[in-house]
PDB file of C-alpha atoms in Angstrom:
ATOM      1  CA  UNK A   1      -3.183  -0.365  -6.330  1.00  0.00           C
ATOM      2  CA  UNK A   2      -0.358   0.974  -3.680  1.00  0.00           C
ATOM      3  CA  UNK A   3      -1.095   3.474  -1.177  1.00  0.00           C
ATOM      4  CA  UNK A   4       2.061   5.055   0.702  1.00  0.00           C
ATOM      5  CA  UNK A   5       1.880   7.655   3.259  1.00  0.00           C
ATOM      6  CA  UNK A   6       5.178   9.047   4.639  1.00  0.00           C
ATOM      7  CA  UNK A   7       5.538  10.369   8.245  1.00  0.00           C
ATOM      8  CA  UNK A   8       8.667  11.184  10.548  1.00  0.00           C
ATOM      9  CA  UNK A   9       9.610  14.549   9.084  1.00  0.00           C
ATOM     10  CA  UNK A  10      10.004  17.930  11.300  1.00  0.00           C
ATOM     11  CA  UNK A  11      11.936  20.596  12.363  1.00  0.00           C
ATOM     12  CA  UNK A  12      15.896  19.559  13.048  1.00  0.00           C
ATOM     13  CA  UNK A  13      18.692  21.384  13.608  1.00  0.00           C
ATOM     14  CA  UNK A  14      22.179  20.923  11.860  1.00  0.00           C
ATOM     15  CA  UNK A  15      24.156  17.812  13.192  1.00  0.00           C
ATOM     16  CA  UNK A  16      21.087  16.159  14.174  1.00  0.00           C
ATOM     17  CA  UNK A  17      18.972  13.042  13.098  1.00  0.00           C
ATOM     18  CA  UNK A  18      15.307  12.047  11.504  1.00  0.00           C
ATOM     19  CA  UNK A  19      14.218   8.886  10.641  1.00  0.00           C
ATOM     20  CA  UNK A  20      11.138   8.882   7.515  1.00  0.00           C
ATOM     21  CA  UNK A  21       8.782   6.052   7.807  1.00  0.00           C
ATOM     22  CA  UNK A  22       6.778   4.652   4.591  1.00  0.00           C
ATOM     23  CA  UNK A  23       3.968   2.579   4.878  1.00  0.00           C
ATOM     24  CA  UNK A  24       2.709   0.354   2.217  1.00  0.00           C
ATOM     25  CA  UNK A  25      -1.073  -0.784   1.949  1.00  0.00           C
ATOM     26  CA  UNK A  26      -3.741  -1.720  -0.847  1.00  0.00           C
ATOM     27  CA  UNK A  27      -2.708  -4.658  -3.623  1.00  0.00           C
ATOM     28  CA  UNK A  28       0.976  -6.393  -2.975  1.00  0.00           C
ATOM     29  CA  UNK A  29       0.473  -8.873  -5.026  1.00  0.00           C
ATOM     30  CA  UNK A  30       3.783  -7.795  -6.923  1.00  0.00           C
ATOM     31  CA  UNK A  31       7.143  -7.675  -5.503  1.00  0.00           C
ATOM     32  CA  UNK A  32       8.088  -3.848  -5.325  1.00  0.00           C
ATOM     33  CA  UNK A  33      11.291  -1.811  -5.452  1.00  0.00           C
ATOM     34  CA  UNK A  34      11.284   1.548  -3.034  1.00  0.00           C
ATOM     35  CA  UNK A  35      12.494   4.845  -3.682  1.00  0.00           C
ATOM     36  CA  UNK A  36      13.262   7.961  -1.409  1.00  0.00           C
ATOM     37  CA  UNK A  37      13.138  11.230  -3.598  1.00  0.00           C
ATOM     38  CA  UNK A  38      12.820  14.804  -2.061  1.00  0.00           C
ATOM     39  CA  UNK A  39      12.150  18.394  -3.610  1.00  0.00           C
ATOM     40  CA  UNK A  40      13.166  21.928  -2.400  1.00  0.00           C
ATOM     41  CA  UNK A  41      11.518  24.960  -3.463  1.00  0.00           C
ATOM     42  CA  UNK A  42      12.100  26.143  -7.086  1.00  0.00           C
ATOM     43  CA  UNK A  43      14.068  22.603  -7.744  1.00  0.00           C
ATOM     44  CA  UNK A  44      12.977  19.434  -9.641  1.00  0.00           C
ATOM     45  CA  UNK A  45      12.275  16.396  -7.261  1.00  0.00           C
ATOM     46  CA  UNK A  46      15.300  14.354  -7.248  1.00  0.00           C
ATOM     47  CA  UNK A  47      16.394  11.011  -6.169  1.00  0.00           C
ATOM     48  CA  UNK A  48      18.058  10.450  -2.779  1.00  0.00           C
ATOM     49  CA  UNK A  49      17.983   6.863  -1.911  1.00  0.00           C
ATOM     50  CA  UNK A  50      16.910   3.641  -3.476  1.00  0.00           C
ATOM     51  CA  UNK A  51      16.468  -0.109  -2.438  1.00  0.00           C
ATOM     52  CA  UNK A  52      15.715  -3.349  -4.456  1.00  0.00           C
ATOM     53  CA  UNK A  53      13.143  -5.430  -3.676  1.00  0.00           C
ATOM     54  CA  UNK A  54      14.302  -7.848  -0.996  1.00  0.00           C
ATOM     55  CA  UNK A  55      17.285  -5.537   0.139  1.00  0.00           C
ATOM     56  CA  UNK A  56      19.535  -7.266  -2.106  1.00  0.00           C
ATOM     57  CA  UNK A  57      20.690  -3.879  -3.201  1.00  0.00           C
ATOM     58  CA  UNK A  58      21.054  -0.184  -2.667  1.00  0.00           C
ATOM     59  CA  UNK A  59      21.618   3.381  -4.261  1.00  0.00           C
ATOM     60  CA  UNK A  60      22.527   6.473  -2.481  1.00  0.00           C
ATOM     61  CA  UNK A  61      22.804   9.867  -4.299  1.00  0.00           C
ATOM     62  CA  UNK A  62      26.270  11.520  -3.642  1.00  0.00           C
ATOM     63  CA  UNK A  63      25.045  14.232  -1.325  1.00  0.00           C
ATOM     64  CA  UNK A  64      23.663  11.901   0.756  1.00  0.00           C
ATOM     65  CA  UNK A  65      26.091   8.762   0.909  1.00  0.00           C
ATOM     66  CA  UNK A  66      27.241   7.560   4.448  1.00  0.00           C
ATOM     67  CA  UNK A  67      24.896   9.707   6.018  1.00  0.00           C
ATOM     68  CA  UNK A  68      22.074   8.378   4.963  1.00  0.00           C
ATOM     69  CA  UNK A  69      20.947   4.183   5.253  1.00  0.00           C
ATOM     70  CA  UNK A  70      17.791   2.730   3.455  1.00  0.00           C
ATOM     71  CA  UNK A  71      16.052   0.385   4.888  1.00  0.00           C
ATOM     72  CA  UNK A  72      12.268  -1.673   4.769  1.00  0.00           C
ATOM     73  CA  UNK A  73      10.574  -3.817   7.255  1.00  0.00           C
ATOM     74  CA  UNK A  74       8.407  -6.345   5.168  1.00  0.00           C
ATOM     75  CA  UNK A  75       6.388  -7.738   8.106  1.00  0.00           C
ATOM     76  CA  UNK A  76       5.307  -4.407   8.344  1.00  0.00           C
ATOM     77  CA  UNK A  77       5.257  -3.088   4.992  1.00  0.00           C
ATOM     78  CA  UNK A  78       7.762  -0.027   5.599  1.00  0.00           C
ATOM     79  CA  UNK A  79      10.781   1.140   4.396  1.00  0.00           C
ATOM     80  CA  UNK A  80      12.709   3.616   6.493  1.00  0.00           C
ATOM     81  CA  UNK A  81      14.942   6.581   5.363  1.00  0.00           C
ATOM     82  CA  UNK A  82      17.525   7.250   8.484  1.00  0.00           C
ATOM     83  CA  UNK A  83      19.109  10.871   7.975  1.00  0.00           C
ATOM     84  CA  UNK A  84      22.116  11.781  10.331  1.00  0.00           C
ATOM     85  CA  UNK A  85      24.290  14.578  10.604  1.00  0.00           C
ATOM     86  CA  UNK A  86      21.644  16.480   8.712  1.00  0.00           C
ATOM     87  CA  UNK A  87      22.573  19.950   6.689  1.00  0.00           C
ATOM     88  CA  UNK A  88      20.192  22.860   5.814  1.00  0.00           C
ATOM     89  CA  UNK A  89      21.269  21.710   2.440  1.00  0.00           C
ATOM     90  CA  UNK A  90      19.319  18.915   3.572  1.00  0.00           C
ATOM     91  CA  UNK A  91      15.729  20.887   3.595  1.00  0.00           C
ATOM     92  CA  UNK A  92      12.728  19.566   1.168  1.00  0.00           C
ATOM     93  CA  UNK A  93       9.620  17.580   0.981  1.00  0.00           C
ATOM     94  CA  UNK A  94      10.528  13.808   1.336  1.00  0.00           C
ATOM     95  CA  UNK A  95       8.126  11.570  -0.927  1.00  0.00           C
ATOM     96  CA  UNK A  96       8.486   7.547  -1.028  1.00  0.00           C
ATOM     97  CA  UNK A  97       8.130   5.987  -4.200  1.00  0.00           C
ATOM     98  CA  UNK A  98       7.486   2.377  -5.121  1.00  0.00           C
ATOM     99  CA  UNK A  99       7.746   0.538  -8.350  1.00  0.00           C
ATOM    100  CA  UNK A 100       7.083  -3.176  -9.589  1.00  0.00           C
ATOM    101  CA  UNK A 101      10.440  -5.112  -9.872  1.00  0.00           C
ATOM    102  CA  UNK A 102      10.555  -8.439 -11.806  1.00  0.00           C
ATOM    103  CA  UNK A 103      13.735  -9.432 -10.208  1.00  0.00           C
ATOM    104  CA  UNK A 104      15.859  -9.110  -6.817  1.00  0.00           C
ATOM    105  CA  UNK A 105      19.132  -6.800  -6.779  1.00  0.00           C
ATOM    106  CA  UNK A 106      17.234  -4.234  -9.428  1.00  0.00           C
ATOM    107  CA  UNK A 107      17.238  -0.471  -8.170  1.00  0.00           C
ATOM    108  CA  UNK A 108      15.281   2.309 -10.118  1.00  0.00           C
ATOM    109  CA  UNK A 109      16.768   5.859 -10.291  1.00  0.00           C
ATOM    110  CA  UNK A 110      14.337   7.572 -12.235  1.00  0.00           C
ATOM    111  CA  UNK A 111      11.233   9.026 -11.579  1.00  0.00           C
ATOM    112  CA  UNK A 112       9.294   7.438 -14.683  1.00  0.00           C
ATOM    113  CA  UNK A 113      10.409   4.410 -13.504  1.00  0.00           C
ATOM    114  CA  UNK A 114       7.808   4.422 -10.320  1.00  0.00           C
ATOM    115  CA  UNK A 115       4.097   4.243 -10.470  1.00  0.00           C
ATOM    116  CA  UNK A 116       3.050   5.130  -7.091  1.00  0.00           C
ATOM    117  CA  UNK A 117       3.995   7.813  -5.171  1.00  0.00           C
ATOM    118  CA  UNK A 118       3.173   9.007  -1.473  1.00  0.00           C
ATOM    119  CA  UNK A 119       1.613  12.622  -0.432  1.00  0.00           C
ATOM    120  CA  UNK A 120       5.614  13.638   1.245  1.00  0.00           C
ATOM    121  CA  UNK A 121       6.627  14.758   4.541  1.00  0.00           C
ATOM    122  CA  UNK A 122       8.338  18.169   5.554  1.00  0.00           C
ATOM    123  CA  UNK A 123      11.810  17.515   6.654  1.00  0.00           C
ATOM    124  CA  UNK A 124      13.275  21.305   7.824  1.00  0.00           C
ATOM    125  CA  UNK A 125      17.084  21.326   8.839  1.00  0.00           C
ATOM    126  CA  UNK A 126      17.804  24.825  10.780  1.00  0.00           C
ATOM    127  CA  UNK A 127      21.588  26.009  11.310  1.00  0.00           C
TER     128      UNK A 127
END
């Protein structure tokens, strides 16, 4: 059993930067890939960013791409979500995701495809 517990979300303006921390604890006996979804109000969670276990590989949703980098720390059990030149557009709850991968270079895009799930963090992007 994973627990993951976002934090780095607040109030930005337009043009500026945030960087989303998730923190891994519990069981890790299984390698794990990561996920970055957000949801704004009245809309269905959707995927923004996604990593493969080990880095190997990456996903960024088109709203997002080369604005947004995906990263994780594995001696600390973290992956990151760095946001720059940040839109209104932009505004939502930020939840991390993780599911088990079997292999290296594997991303997962949909949301049945991850079992644990953290409680989000409010990222707010004023003009």
């Amino acid at each position: 059993q994973v627990t993951l517990v976002e934090s780095g979300g607040g109030l930005v303006q337009a043009g500026g930067s945030l960087r989303l921390s998730c923190a891994a604890s519990g069981r890790t006996f299984s390698s794990y890939a990561m996920g970055w979804f957000r949801q704004a109000p009245g809309k269905e969670r959707q995927l923004v960013a996604a990593i493969s276990w080990g880095g190997d590989s990456n996903f960024y949703a088109d709203s997002v791409k080369g604005r947004f980098t995906i990263s994780g720390d594995n001696a600390k059990n973290t992956v990151y979500l760095q946001m720059n030149t940040l839109k209104p557009e932009d505004t939502a709850v930020y939840y991390c995701a993780a599911a088990i991968s079997g292999a290296r270079g594997l991303v997962f895009t949909k949301r049945y495809e991850y079992e644990w799930w953290g409680q989000g963090t409010q990222v707010t992007v004023s003009s």
